[in-house]
XYZ file of C-alpha atoms in Angstrom:
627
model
C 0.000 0.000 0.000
C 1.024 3.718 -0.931
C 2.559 5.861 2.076
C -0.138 8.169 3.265
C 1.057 11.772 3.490
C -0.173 15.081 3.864
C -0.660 17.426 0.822
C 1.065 20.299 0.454
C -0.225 23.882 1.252
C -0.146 24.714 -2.528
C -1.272 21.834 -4.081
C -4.532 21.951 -1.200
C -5.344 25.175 -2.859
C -5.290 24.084 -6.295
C -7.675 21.230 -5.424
C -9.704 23.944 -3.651
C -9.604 26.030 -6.748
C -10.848 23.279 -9.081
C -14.161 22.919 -6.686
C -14.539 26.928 -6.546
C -12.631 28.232 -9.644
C -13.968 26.684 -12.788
C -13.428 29.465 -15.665
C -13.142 33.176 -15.615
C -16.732 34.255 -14.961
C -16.026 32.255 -11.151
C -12.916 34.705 -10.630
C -15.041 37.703 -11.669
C -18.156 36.106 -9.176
C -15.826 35.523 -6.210
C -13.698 39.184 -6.077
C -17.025 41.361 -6.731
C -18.972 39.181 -3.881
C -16.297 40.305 -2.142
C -16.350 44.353 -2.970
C -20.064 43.565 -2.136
C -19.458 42.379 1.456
C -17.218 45.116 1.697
C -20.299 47.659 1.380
C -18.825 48.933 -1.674
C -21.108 51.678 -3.555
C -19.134 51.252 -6.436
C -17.815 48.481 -8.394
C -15.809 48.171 -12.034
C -14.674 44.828 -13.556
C -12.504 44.710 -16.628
C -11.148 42.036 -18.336
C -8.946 40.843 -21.217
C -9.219 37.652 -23.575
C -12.305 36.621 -22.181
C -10.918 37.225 -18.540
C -7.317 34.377 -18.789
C -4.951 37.037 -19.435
C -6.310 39.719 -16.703
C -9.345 40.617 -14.549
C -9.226 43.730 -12.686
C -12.030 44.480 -10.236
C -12.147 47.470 -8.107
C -14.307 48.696 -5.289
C -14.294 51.611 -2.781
C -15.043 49.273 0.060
C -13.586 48.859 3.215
C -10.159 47.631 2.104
C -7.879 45.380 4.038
C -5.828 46.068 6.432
C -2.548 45.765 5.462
C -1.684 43.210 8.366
C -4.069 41.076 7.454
C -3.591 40.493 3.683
C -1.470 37.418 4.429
C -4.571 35.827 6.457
C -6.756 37.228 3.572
C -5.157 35.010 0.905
C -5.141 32.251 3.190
C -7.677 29.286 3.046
C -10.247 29.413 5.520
C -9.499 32.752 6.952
C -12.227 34.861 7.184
C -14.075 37.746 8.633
C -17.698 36.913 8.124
C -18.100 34.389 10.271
C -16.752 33.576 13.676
C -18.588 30.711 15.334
C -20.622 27.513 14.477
C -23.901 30.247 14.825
C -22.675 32.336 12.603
C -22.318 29.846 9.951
C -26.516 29.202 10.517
C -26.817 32.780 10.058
C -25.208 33.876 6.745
C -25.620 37.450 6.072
C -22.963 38.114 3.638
C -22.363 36.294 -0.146
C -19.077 34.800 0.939
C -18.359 33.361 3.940
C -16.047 30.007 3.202
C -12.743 31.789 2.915
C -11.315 30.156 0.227
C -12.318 32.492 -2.886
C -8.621 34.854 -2.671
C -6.659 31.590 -1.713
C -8.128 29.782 -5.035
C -7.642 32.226 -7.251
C -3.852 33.341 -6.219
C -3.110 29.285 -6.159
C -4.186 28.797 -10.359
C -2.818 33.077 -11.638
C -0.353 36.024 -10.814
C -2.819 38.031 -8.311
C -1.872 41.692 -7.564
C -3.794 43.706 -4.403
C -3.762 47.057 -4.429
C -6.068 48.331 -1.104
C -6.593 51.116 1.565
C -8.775 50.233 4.484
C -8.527 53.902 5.839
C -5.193 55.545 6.002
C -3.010 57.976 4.261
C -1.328 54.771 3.124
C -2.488 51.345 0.721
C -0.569 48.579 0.470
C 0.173 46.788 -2.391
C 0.793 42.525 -2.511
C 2.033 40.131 -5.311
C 1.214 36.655 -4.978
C 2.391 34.140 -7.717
C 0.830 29.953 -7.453
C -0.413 30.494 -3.738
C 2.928 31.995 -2.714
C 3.379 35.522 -1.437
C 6.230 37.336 -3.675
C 6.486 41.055 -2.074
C 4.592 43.739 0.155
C 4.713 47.421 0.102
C 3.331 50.517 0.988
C 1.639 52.226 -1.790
C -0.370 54.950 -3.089
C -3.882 53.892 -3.150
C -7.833 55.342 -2.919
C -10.211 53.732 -0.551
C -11.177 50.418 -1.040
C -9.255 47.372 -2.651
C -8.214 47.003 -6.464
C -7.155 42.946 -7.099
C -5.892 42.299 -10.724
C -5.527 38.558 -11.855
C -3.246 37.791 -14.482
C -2.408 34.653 -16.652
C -5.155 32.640 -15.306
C -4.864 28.844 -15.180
C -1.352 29.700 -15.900
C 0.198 26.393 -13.889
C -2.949 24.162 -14.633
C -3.251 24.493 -18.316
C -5.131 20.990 -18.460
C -8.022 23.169 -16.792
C -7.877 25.304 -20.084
C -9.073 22.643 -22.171
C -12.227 22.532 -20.549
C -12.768 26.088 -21.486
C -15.725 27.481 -24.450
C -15.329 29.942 -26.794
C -14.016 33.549 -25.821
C -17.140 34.582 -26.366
C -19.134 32.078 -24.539
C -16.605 32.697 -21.444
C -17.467 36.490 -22.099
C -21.318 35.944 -21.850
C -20.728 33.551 -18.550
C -18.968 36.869 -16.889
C -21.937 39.332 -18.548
C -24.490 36.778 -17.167
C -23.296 36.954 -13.302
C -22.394 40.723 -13.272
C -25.818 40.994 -14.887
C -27.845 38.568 -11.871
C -25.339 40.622 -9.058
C -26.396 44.057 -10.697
C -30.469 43.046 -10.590
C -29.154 41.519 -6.722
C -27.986 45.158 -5.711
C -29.454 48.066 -7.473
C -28.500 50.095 -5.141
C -24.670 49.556 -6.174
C -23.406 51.061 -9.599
C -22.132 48.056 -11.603
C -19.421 48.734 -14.681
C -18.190 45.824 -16.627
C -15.716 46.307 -19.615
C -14.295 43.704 -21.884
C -10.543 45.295 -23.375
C -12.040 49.213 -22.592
C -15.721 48.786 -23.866
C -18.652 48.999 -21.504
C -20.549 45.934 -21.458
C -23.003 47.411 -18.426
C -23.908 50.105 -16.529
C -25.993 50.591 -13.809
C -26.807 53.692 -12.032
C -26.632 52.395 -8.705
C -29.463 54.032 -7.842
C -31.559 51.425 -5.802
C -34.086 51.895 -9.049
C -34.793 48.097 -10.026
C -36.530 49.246 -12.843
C -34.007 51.362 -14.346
C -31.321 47.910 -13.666
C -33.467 45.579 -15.590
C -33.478 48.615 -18.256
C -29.291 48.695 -17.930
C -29.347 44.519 -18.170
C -31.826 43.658 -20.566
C -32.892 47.339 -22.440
C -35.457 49.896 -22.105
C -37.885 47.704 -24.333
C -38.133 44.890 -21.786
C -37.905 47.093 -19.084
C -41.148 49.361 -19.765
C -42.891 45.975 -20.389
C -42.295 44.584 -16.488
C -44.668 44.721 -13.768
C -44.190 45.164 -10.201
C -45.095 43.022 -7.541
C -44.646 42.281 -3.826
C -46.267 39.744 -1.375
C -45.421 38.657 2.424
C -46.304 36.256 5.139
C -44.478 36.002 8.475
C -41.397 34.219 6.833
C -40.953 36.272 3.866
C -40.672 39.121 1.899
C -41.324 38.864 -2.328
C -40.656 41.838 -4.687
C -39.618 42.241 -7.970
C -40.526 42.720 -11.728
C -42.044 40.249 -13.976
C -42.721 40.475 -17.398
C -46.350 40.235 -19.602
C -47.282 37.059 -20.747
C -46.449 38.239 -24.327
C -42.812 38.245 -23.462
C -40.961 35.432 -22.934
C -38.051 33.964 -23.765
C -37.589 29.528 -24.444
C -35.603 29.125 -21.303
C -36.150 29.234 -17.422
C -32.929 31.412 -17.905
C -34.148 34.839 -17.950
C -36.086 34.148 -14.194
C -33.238 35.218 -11.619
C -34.417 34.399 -8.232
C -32.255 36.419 -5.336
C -32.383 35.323 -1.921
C -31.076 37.728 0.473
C -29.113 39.441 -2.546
C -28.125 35.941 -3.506
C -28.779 34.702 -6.932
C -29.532 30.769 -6.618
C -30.968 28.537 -8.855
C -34.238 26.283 -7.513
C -36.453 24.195 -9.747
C -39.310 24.457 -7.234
C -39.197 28.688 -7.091
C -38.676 28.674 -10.332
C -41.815 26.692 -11.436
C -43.793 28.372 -8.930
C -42.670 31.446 -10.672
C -44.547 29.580 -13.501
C -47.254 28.572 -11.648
C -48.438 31.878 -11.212
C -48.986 32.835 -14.675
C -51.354 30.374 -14.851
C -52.647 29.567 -18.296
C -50.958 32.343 -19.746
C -47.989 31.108 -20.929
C -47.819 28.278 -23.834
C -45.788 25.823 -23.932
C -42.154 25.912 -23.999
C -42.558 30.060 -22.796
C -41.025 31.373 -20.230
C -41.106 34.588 -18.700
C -38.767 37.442 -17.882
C -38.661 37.986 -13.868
C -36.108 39.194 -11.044
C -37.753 37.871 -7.998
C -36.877 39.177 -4.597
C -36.609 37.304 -1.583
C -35.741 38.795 1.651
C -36.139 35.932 4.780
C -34.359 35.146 8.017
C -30.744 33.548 7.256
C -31.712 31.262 9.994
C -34.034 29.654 7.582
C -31.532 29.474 4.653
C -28.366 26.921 4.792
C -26.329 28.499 2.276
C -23.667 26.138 3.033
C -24.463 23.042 0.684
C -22.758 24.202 -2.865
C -18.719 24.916 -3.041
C -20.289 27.944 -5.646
C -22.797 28.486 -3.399
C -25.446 28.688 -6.073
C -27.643 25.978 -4.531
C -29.268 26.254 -1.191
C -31.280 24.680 1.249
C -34.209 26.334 2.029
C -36.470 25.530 5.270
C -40.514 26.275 4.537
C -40.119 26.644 0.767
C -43.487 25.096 -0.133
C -44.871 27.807 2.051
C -42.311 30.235 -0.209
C -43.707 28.968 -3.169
C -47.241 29.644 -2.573
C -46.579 33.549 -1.296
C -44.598 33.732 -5.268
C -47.233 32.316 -7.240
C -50.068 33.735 -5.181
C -47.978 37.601 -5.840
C -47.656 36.467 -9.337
C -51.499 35.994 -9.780
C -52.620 38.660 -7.938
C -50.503 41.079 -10.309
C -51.288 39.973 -13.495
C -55.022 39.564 -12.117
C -54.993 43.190 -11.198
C -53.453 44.203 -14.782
C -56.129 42.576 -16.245
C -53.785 39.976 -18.378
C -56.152 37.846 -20.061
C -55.535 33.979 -20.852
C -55.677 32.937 -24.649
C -55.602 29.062 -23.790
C -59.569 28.901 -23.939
C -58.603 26.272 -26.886
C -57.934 24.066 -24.672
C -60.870 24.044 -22.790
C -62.791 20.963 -24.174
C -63.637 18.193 -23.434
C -62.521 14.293 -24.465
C -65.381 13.864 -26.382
C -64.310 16.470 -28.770
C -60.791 15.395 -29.285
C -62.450 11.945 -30.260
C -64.756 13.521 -32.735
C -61.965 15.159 -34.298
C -59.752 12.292 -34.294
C -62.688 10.398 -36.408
C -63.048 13.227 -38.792
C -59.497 13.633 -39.435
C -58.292 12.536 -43.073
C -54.923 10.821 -41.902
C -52.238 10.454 -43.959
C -49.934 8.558 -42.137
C -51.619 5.342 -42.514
C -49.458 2.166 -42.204
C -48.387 0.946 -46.162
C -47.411 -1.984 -45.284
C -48.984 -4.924 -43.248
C -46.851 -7.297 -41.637
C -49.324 -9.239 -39.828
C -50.534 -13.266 -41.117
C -54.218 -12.468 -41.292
C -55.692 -15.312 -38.828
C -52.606 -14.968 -36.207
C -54.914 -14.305 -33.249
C -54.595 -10.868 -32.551
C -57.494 -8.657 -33.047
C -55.156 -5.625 -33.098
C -52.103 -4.247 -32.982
C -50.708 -1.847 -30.332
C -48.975 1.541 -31.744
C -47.170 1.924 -28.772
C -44.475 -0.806 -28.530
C -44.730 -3.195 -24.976
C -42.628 -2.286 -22.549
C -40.810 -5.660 -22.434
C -41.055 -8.235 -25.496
C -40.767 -11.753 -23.642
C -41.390 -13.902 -26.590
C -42.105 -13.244 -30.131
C -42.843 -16.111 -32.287
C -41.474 -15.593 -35.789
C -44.171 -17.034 -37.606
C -46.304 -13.476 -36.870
C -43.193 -11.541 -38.545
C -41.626 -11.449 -41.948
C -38.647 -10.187 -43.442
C -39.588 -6.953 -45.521
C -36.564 -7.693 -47.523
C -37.364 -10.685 -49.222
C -39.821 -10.464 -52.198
C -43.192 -12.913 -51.814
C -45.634 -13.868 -53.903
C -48.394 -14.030 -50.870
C -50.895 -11.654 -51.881
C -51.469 -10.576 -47.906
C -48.064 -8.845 -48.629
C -47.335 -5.717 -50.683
C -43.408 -6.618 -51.285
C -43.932 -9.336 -54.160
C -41.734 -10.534 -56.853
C -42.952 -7.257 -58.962
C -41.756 -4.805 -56.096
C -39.233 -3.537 -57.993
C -40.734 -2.828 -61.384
C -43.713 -1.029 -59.621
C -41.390 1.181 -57.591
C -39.462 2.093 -60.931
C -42.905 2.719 -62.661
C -44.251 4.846 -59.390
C -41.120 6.978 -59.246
C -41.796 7.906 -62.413
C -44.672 9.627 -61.960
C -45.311 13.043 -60.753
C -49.013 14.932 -60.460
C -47.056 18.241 -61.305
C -45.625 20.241 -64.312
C -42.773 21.546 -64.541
C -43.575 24.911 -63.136
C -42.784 24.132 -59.847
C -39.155 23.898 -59.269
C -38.923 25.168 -55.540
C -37.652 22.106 -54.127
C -36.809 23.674 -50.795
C -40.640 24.313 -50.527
C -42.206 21.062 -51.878
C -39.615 18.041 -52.106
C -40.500 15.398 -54.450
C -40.826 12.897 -51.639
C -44.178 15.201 -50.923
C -45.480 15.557 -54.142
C -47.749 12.805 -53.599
C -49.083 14.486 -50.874
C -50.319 17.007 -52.810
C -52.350 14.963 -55.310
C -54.068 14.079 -52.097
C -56.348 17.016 -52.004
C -58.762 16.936 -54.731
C -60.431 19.489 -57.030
C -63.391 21.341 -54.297
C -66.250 23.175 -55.080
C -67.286 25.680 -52.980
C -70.346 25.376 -51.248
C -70.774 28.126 -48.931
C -69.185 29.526 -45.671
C -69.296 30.326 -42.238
C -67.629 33.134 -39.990
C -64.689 30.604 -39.477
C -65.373 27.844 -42.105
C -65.000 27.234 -45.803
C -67.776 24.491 -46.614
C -66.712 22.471 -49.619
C -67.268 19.124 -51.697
C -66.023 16.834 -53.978
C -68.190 14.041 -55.509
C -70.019 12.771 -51.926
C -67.580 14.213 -49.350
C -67.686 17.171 -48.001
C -65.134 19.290 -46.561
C -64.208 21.984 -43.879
C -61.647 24.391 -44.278
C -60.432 26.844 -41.660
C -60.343 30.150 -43.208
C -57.663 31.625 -40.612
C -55.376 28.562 -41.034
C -55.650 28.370 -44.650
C -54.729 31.509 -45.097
C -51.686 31.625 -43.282
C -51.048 28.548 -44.341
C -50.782 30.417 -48.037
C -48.763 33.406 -46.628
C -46.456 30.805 -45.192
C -45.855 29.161 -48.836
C -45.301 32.727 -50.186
C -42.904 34.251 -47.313
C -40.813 30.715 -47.896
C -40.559 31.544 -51.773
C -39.186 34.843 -50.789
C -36.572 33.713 -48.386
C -35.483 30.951 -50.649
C -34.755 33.478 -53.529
C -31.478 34.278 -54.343
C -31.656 37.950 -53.398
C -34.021 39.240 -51.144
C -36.124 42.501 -52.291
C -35.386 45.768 -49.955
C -38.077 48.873 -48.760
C -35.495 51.838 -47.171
C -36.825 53.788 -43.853
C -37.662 57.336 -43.976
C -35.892 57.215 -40.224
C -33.494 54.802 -39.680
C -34.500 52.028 -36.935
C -32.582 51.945 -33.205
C -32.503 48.632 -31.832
C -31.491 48.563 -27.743
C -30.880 45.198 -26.619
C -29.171 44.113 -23.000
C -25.577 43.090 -23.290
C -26.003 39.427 -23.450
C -28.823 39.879 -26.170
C -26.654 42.375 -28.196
C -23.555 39.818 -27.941
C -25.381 37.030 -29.381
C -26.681 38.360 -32.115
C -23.692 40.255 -33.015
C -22.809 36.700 -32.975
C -25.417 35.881 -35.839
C -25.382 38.825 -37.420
C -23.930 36.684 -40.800
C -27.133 34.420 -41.034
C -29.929 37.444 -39.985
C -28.355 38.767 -43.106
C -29.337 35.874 -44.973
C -32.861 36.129 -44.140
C -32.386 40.225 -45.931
C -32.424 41.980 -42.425
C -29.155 44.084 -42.874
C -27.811 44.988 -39.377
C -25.150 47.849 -38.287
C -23.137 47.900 -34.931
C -24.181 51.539 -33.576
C -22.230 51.267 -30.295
C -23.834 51.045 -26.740
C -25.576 47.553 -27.286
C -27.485 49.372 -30.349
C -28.230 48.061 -34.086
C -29.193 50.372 -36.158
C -31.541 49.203 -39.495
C -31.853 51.254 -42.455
C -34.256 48.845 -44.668
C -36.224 45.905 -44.079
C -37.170 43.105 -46.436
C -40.295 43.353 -48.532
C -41.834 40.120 -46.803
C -42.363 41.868 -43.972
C -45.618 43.753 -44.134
C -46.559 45.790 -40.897
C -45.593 46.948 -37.831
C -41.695 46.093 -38.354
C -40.048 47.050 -35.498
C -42.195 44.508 -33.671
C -41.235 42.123 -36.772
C -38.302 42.382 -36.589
C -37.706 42.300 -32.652
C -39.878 38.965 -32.708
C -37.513 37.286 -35.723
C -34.449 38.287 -33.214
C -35.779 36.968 -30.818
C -35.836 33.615 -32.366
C -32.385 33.980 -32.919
C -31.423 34.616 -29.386
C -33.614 31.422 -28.138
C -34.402 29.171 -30.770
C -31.378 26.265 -31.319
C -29.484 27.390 -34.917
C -28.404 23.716 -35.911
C -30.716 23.409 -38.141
C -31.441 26.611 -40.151
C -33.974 25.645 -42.643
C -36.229 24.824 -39.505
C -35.010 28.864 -38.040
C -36.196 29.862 -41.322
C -39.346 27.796 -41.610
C -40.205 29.034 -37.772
C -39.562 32.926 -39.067
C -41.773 32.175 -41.917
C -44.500 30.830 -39.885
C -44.591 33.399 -37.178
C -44.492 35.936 -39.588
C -47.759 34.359 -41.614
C -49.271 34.034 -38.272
C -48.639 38.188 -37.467
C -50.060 39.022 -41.303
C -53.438 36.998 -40.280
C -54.368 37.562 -37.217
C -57.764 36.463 -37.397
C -61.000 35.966 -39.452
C -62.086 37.919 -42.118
C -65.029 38.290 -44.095
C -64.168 36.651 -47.239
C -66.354 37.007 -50.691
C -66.962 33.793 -52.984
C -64.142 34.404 -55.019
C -62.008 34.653 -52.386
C -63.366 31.199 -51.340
C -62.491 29.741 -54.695
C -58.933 31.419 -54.689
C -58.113 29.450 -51.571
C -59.532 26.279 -52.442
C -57.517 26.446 -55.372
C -53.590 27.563 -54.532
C -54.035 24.900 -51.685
C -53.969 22.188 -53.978
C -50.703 23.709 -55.186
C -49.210 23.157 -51.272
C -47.228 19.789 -50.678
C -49.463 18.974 -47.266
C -52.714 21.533 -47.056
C -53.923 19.763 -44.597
C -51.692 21.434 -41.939
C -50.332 25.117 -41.223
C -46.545 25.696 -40.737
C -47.145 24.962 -37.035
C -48.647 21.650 -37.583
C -52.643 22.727 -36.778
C -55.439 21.075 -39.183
C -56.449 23.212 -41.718
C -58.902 20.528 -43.658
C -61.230 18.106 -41.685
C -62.824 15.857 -44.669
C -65.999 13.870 -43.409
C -66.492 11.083 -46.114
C -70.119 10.176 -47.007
C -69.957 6.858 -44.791
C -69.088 8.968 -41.737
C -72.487 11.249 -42.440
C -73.936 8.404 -42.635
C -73.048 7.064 -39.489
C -73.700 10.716 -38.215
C -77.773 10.539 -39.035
C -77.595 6.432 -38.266
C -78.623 5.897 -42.133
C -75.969 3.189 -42.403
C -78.562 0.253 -41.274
């Protein structure tokens, strides 16, 4: 067996760092907790390469004694807490000890600081070891600069994103500390440009206006709510904006941002039945408690916590929630879903599927009345005379693969139901075409507010006005963003765009494929675009528009473009109709017609039924004439 030793002091704190110091952004979180619990008013962070070759924050806190640095950079030396009491009653962000000694174990850390004298000191520190100590010139308050990050464990660099994803990470904690203290003014600059400001100004609103821009800020709402435990405040946005993540809902306990799957849903809860699926909202919820009831000791990043009475918690934030939007008079648009079984089964009988199963692989007379379209959980036993191999031609007539297969799939392929007019592939492949031929030639018999009633032969057919014609306007935004060059209208006034600093990163990010889609935007400093034209597909209201297509790009996963640009179509077709119209008989005939030009049109972009076809056997059924 291995001699047991003891570790060294160094190589203790560079275990220590791995738990505490996993990438630049935990640096950045760890030194302006600090300034924080230092009851600094002021607080600037700048960095350089995405924070490896140097992070400088400064505060005007407190400072450090200049005695006491050594003990400061020391693991487990602390003055925050004192006893095992104080450890139950955590009033400050940090309290572990450990953040200076991690950082100065894995970079070259310089401290410049001035706890209240004529005199700062300044302190070099190089892998955990102290190099010199002097007096210096210095303002209140304590300046730290790390340098050459990672510098003696380069296998941590490997583990490392992009610059620019290591840039947002910083942006993203700044932003949840800056919405945690409004009352402090926040800068943070990446190589001399200001990613925030905040005005420090205990103005939440105004914060949320630095973080996230004036546009989402003037869209928030206010709310409180207490019991004897707690205290809830904070900002939420309408149920009209939302982002696809729970990422945008910062929940700050005590100043602390945390993350907790329970807050957060009952953060959800509260909007009720005014979110749809896969929505979530934009909110900075406030909690303000006893630290007795709070162990904040459970996380080495202290981002998770235990939380005694949350369920109680989480009834005060949804019940605040409701009572807000309740008072604002924020109306649910779900009433679709109100209805009940019955009605799903009546549609499900009406619906003209085309996915029916081709081929049958069953023996007739195998003993099975049915077959189950969910597979069993567990197959014990098959018996192989019920299957057969697909591959193999057969002359069995109960099977479609026979020894002609391959002549009728040459003769099949060859034909099409469409001329040669139609050459958009990217909007109807060929593998649909035979979807198209599905819909027949309908005559129009007559209409209701929300229905087209038509017929062919015996069967009739109902068409949903609103989804049919988006469902057009879908097919015709498509052609235009499948074009070759996209068609321009100039501005009389040239458009501002104000995003928050992550937003305005990330699409700078994109900026190459929004171009694609003919939205041309220009840097214009301060997390601002500026837009000088806008693509003819885009009919009204296009600041909204175009907001709404960004925002796709900021939440909606870009591996797959065509499906971006299908979902930009779509929400677009579904802005240009935004509800019934009275339509004239011509009109009627118009849309009966260009639908049988659509590869599936019996389904908007968004996958909704926009034909119902009730053969004559089901009418039949319907008045019981079938006896």
């Amino acid at each position: 067996m291995a001699q047991i030793h003891e570790l060294s002091v160094n190589l203790s704190n560079q275990i220590a760092a791995g738990e505490v110091i996993e990438r630049p952004a935990s640096v950045v979180k760890e030194l302006v907790e600090n300034a924080i619990d230092a009851g600094s008013s002021r607080i600037r962070i700048d960095f350089i390469d995405a924070g490896l070759k140097q992070i400088v924050v400064q505060d005007n806190g407190s400072g450090i004694p200049s005695n006491q640095i050594d003990l400061a950079f020391t693991r487990h030396a602390t003055s925050k807490i004192k006893s095992e009491h104080d450890l139950f009653n955590v009033s400050t962000l940090g309290f572990r000890g450990e953040a200076l000694a991690s950082i100065a174990a894995v970079s070259h850390v310089e401290i410049l600081t001035n706890s209240s004298g004529a005199i700062g000191t300044r302190a070099e520190f190089s892998a955990g070891v102290k190099k010199m100590q002097e007096d210096a010139a210095a303002r209140q308050g304590t300046q730290i600069t790390v340098k050459d990050l990672f510098y003696n464990t380069p296998a941590r660099l490997k583990y490392l994103r992009s610059p620019r994803t290591e840039i947002m990470k910083t942006v993203d904690i700044v932003n949840r500390l800056a919405l945690g203290y409004p009352e402090i003014a926040f800068t943070l600059m990446n190589e001399g440009r200001i990613l925030l400001r905040t005005a420090g100004n205990n103005n939440l609103r105004q914060t949320v206006s630095s973080v996230y821009g004036r546009n989402i800020a003037e869209r928030m709402l206010p709310f409180k709510g207490s019991d004897n435990d707690f205290e809830v405040s904070g900002l939420i946005s309408k149920p009209e904006l939302t982002r696809s993540t729970r990422n945008f809902i910062s929940i700050l306990l005590n100043g602390r941002y945390i993350r907790n799957f329970k807050l957060a849903s009952a953060v959800m809860a509260g909007y009720g039945n005014n979110l749809t699926d896969k929505h979530y909202p934009i909110a900075v919820i406030k909690i303000k408690t006893d630290p007795l009831l709070v162990d904040v000791n459970v996380h080495p990043t202290k981002r998770e916590v235990r939380l005694s009475k949350e369920t109680e918690l989480s009834r005060l934030i949804t019940s605040a929630i409701s009572s807000v939007l309740l008072k604002n008079d924020v109306k649910s648009d779900a009433l679709s879903n109100l209805h009940s079984s019955k009605e799903d089964t009546l549609v499900d009988q009406l619906k003209f599927n085309l996915n029916k199963n081709v081929v049958q692989t069953k023996r007739p007379n195998a003993g099975v009345d049915e077959i189950n379209e969910q597979p069993p959980a567990e197959i014990k036993h098959i018996q192989h005379s019920q299957y057969v191999n697909l591959d193999i031609p057969r002359d069995d007539e109960h099977y479609l693969i026979t020894a002609t297969w391959d002549d009728n799939v040459v003769k099949q392929c060859s034909l099409t139901p469409f001329t040669s007019k139609n050459t958009n592939n990217e909007i109807i492949s060929s593998g649909d075409e035979v979807l198209a031929a599905s819909l027949p030639e309908l005559s129009f018999v007559g209409q209701t507010p929300m229905f087209i009633i038509a017929a062919n032969n015996d069967d009739l057919y109902l068409i949903d006005q609103v989804a049919a014609r988006r469902l057009l306007s879908f097919q015709k935004i498509m052609r235009e963003l499948s074009s070759s060059k996209i068609n321009q209208q100039g501005l009389l006034s040239p458009l501002i765009l104000e995003f928050g600093n992550l937003d305005f990163l990330q699409i700078k990010e994109k900026i190459a494929d929004i171009k694609k889609i003919g939205i041309f935007l220009e840097d214009f400093g301060q997390d601002t675009f500026i837009l000088r034209s806008y693509p003819t597909w885009l009919k009204q209201n296009i600041e909204h528009s175009i907001r709404k297509i960004l925002d796709l790009f900021l939440n909606v996963d870009q591996s797959n473009s065509q499906n971006l640009i299908k979902r930009i179509a779509a929400d677009q077709a579904q802005r240009e109709v935004s509800g019934r119209k009275k339509l004239t008989a011509a009109d009627c005939r118009a849309i009966l017609t260009d639908l049988r030009q659509i590869a599936d049109p019996y389904h908007d972009a968004k996958g909704n039924l926009v034909i119902v076809r009730i053969r004559q056997s089901d009418l039949r059924k319907m008045f019981k004439r079938n006896k």
